XYZ file of C-alpha atoms in Angstrom:
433
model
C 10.430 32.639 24.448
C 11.179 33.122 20.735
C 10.025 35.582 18.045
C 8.623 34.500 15.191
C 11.066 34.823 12.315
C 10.146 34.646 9.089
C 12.491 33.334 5.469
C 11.354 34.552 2.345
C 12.963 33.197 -1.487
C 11.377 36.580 -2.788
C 14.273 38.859 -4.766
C 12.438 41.798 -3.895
C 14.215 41.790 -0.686
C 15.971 44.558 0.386
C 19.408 44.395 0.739
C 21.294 44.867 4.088
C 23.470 48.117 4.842
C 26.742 47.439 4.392
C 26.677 44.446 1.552
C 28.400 44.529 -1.384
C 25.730 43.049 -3.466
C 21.734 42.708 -3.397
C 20.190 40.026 -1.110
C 19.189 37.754 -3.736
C 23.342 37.578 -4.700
C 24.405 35.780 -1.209
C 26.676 38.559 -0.409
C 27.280 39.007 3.753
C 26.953 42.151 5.199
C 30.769 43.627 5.872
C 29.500 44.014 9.620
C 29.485 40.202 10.121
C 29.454 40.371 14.000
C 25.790 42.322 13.543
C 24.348 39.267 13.264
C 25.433 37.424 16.604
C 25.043 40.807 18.200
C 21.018 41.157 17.578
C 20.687 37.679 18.616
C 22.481 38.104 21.528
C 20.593 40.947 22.496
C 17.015 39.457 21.750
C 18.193 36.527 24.175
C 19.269 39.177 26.509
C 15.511 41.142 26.303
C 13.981 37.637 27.052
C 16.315 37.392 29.860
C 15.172 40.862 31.441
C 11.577 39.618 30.816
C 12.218 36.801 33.170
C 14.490 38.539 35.259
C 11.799 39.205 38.328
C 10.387 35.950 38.569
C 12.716 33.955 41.294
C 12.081 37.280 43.520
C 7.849 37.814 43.475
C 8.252 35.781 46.302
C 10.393 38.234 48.204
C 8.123 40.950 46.829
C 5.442 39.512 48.286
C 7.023 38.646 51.741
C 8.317 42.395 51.719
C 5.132 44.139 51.072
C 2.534 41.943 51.649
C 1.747 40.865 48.362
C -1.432 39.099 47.119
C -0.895 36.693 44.171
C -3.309 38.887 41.871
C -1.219 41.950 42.602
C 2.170 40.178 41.704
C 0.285 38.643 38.136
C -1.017 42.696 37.549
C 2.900 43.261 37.923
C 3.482 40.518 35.174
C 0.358 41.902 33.509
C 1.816 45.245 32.685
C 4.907 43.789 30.998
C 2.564 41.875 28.755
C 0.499 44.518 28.171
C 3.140 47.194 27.361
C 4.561 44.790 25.295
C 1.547 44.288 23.268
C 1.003 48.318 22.702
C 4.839 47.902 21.709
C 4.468 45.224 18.807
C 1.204 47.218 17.271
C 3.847 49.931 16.490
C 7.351 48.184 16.217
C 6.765 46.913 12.885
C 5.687 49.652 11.180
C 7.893 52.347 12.823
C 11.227 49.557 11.951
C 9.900 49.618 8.557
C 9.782 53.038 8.634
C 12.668 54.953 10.845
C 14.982 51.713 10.361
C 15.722 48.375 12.913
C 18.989 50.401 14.796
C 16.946 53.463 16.117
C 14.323 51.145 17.500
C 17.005 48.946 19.440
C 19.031 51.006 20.880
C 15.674 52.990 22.405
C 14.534 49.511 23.536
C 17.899 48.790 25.234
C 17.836 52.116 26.708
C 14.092 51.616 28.245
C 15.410 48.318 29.524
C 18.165 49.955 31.602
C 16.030 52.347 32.712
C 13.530 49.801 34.248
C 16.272 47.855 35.507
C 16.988 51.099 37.850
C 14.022 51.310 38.611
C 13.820 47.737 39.981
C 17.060 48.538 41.902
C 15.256 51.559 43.736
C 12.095 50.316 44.406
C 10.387 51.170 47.588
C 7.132 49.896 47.071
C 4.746 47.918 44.633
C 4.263 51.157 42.286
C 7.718 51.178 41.016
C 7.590 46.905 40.306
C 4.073 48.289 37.628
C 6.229 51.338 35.914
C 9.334 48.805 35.692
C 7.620 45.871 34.336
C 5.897 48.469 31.695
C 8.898 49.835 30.824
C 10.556 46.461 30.628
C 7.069 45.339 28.252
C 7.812 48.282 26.494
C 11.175 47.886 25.235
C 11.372 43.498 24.365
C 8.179 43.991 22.841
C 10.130 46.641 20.653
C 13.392 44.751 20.776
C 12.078 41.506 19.814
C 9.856 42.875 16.241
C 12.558 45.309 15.447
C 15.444 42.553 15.402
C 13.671 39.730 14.507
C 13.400 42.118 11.234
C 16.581 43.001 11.482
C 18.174 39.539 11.702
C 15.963 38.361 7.959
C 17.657 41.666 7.029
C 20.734 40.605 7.132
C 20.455 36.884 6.416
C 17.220 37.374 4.067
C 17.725 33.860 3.067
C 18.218 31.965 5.993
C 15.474 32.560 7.512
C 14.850 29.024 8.697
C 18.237 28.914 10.118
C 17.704 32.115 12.015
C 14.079 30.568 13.574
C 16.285 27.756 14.971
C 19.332 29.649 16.320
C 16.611 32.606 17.823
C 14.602 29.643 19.379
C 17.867 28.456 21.164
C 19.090 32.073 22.173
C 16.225 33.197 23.742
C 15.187 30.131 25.800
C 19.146 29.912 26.700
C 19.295 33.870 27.822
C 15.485 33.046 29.960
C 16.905 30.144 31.742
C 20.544 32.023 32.555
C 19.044 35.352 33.333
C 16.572 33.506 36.274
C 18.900 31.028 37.286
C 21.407 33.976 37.582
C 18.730 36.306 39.637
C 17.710 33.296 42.186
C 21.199 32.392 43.249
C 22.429 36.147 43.286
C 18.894 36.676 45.223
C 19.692 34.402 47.445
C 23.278 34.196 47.961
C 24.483 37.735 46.914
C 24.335 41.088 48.655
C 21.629 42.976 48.150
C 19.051 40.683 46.572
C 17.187 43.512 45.247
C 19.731 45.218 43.373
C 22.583 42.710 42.591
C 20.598 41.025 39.856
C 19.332 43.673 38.421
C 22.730 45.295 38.395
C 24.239 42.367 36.462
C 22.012 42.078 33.868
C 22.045 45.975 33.090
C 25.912 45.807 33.021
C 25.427 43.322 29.970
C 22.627 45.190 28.110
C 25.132 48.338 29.173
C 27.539 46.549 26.511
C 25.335 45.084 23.987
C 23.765 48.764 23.576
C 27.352 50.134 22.826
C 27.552 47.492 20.150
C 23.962 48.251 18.713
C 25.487 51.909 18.670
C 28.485 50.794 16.647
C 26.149 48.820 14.086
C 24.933 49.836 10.513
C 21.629 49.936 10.101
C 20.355 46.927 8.116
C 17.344 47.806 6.557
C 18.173 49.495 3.571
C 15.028 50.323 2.531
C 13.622 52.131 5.144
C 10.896 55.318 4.169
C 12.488 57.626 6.821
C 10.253 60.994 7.198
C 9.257 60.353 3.861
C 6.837 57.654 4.300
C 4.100 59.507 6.174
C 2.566 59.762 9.543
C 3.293 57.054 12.084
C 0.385 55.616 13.249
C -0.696 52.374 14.857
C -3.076 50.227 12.639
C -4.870 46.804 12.972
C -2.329 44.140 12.282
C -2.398 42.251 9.149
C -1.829 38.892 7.347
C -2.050 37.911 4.011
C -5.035 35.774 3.560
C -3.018 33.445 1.411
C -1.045 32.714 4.550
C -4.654 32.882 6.930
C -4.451 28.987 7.458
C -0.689 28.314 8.123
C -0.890 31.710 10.745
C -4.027 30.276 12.684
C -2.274 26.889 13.159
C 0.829 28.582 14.234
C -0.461 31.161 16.531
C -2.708 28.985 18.233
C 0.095 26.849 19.660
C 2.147 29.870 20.687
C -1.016 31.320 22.534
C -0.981 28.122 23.987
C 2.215 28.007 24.771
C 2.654 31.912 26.514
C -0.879 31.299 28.276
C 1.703 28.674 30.190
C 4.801 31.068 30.405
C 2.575 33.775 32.253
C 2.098 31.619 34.654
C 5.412 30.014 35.339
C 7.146 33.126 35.433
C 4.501 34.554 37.360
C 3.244 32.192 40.437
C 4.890 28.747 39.441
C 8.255 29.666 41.151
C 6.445 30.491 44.012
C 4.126 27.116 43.816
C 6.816 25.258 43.162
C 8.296 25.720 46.741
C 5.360 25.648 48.317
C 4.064 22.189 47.498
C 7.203 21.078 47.883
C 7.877 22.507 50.724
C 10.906 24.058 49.542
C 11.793 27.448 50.803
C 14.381 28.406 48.780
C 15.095 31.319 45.554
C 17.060 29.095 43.712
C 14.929 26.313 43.414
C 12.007 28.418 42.431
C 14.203 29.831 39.677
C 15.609 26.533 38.689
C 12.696 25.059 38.060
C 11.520 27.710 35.310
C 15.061 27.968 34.489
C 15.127 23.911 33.499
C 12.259 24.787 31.618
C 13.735 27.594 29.423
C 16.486 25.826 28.827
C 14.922 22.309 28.099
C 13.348 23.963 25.605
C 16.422 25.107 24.060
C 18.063 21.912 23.957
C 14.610 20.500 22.366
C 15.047 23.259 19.511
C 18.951 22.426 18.685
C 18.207 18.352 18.835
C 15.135 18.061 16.998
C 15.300 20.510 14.536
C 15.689 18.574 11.710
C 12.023 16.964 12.499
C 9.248 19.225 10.177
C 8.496 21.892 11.418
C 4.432 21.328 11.298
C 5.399 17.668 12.572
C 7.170 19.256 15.403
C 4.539 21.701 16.147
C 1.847 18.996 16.406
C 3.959 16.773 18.496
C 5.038 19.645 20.858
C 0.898 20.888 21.160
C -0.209 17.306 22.098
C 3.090 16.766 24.375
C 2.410 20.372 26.375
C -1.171 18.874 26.426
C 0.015 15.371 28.277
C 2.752 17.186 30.446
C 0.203 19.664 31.919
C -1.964 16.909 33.273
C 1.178 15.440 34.712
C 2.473 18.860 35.991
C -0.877 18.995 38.256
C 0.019 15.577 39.666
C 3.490 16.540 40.426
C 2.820 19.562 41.937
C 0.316 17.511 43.896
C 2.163 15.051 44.772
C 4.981 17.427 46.884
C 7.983 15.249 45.650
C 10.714 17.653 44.222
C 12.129 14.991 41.823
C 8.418 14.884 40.204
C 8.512 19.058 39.933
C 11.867 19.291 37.817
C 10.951 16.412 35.814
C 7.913 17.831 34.716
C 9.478 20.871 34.185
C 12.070 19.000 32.256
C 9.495 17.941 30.208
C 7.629 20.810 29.185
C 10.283 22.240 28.738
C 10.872 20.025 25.584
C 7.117 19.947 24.570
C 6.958 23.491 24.833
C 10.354 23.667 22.245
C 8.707 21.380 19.688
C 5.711 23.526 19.824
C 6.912 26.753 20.212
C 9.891 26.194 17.619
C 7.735 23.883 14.753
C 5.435 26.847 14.695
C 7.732 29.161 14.071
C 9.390 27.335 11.742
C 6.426 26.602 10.018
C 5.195 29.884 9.724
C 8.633 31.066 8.745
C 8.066 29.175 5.768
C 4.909 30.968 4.253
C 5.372 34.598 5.271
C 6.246 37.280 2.355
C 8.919 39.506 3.133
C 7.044 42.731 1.963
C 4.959 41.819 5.426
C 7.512 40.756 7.443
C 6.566 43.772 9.676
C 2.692 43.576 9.976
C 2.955 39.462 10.258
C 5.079 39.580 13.520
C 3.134 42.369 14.876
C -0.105 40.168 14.270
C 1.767 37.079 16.084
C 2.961 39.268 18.758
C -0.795 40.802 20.068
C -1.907 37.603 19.915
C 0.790 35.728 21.992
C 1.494 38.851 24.593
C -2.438 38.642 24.542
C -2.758 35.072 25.459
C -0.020 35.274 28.446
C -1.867 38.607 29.719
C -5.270 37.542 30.023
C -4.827 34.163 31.501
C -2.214 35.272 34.120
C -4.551 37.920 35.807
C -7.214 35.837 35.493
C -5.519 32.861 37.404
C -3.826 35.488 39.544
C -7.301 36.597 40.824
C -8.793 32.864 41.686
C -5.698 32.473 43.243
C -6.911 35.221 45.128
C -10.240 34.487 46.060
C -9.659 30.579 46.285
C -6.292 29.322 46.562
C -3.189 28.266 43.606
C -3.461 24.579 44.811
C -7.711 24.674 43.743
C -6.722 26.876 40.426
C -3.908 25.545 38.990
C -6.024 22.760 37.486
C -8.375 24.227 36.173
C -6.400 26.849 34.419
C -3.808 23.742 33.586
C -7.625 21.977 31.594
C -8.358 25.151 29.680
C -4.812 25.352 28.236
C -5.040 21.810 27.362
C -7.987 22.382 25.453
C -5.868 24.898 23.582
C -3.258 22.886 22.893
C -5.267 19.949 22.015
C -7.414 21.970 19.394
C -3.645 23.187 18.105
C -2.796 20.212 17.527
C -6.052 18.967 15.854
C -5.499 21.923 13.561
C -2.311 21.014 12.746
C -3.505 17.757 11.468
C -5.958 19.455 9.092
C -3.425 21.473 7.650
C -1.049 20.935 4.319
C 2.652 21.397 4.588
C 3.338 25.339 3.617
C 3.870 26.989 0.029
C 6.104 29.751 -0.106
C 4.286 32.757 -1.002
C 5.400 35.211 -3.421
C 5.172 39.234 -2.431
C 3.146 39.625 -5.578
C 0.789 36.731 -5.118
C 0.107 38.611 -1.440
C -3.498 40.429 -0.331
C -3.532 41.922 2.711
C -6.321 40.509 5.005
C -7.232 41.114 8.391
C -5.139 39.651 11.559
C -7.015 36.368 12.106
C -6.721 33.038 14.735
């Protein structure tokens, strides 16, 4: 639900189009509405990644969907995002942070027509793809972009990202359900609505200077997709990180996925909106645990939030279990905060270590790895849902990510508080977790 943002106290930082001074002077970019307007739009891509969740239940009513088609649906989003990060980093380095937005905003709206069109379950796989396509691109390019034009505040920008993107998830599905369900059209209206906003937010990326200053253009070479890599200086504080935010997506798959769906069904709710307001309370407890406790440090948080995702899963099992409503949202309530602590303290704490020379290649890393972990588990769980039933799978899927979180947080424990690295204390290792 976030990116992982990264500060850096290096001077060798480039400085941002469109400042009247280098980036270890302070100065502001003149552009200062840039700023808002990236993180606006990175809320908005997280948004559009949600978007289709409250409706896989209509899919599957409409064409007869079984639950491992509609998690090969999510699949390809996660996928396509993952091919997307092994590139974004490098090519933003190279070509510049603007070109690669405004392409990804383009592929969203694009997918969103798709959506709107859609006569059967091929056009949900080239929509979600598209859709993986373009945040995975959108979310490397301006989480970049963002350090580029606060290169100091890189901390702040982890919290205020955090917030944004778990506030544009929970609008964006809370928004689809109820137009879903109470609009015209519940196929098309919110799609519609959400491309008229990326539809402005692209016209505002047009109007933006580009803020990496230092880009290579043509002159750097070949493009070409390489292995992801982090600094081996930074091998420990990355491993602890990651492995909560694998974690941590490995749980998003499957609540944007099948857990609207479940959610009504052991309830015995049949409704849209409550299936979307359940992942929606999620989202945006997990914004509100981001702004309140982000003063706490951030490995502190981290280690709370893997051990409190741990708990809440063995109590999500019971709730679900149990068919009382009440029990549902307060468990989703509550992960929702565990999952902030977690998800936010590991950014934060990885934030603190990462050069800015490998801004790039570090987020491209985190990104295989977390689009990685929600892939793999969601098909997987979508298939035993298949061949058993959710009720029988969800708690033994719910076990194994407790054993992730769990060793997170054990890992946590083990490690120091983070050193700022220097760019020229940096060697390049292999991507590692």
């Amino acid at each position: 639900m976030s990116q992982a943002v990264t500060s850096s106290t290096s001077s060798s930082a480039a400085a941002p189009s469109g400042s009247s001074g280098p980036s270890g002077s302070g100065a502001r970019p003149a552009q200062a509405w840039a700023y808002p307007l990236v993180i606006t739009l990175l809320a908005v891509s997280l948004g559009v990644s949600g978007a289709p969740a409250p409706l896989y239940g209509l899919y599957e009513e409409r064409w007869g969907l079984a639950p491992l088609t509609t998690t090969l649906v999510f699949a390809a989003y996660a996928f396509a995002a993952l091919g997307a990060v092994l590139m974004a980093g490098r090519a933003s380095d190279k070509y510049g942070r603007k070109p690669l937005l405004v392409g990804a905003a383009l592929t969203m709206l694009l997918g969103l027509v798709i959506f709107m069109t859609a006569q059967g379950v091929a056009a949900l796989f080239v929509a979600r793809t598209l859709h993986g396509a373009a945040v995975g691109t959108a979310v490397v390019a301006g989480s970049a972009a963002l350090l580029d034009l606060r290169p100091h505040d890189g901390a702040r920008t982890g919290q205020l990202t955090g917030i944004m993107f778990n506030v544009g998830m929970a609008a964006t599905i809370l928004s689809a359900a109820v137009l879903a369900d109470l609009g015209p059209a519940p196929f098309v209206t919110p799609y519609a609505v959400v491309g008229a906003v990326v539809l402005v937010l692209l016209v505002g990326v047009l109007a933006m200077k580009e803020p990496h200053a230092a880009r290579t253009g043509s002159a750097g070479g070949r493009l070409r997709i390489s292995r992801p890599q982090v600094p081996s200086e930074i091998a420990v504080d990355f491993r602890f990180s990651v492995l909560g935010v694998m974690a941590s997506w490995s749980v998003l798959g499957v609540y944007l996925s099948l857990f609207p769906t479940f959610a009504g069904v052991s309830t015995g709710i049949d409704s849209i909106i409550f299936g979307g307001a359940v992942v929606a309370t999620t989202a945006a407890a997990a914004a509100v645990s981001q702004a309140v406790f982000a003063r706490i440090e951030a490995r502190r948080a981290a280690i709370t939030g893997d051990f409190g995702m741990a708990i809440t899963l063995g109590l999500s099992v019971l709730a679900l279990d149990s068919g009382r409503a009440w029990e549902v949202c307060a468990v989703a309530v509550l992960m929702g905060l565990t999952f902030g602590l977690a998800f936010g303290g590991s950014l934060r704490h990885l934030g603190h270590v990462v050069p800015s020379d490998h801004r790039g290649s570090v987020m491209s890393a985190y990104y295989v790895l977390a689009y990685g972990a929600m892939a793999v588990p969601t098909i997987v769980a979508g298939w035993a849902a298949t061949t058993w039933s959710l009720e029988q799978v969800f708690p033994w899927f719910s076990l194994a990510v407790i054993l992730a979180c769990l060793a997170a947080g054990v890992l946590g424990l083990r490690t120091s508080s983070p050193r700022v690295v220097r760019d020229d204390e940096v060697t390049p290792g292999p991507l590692t977790a």
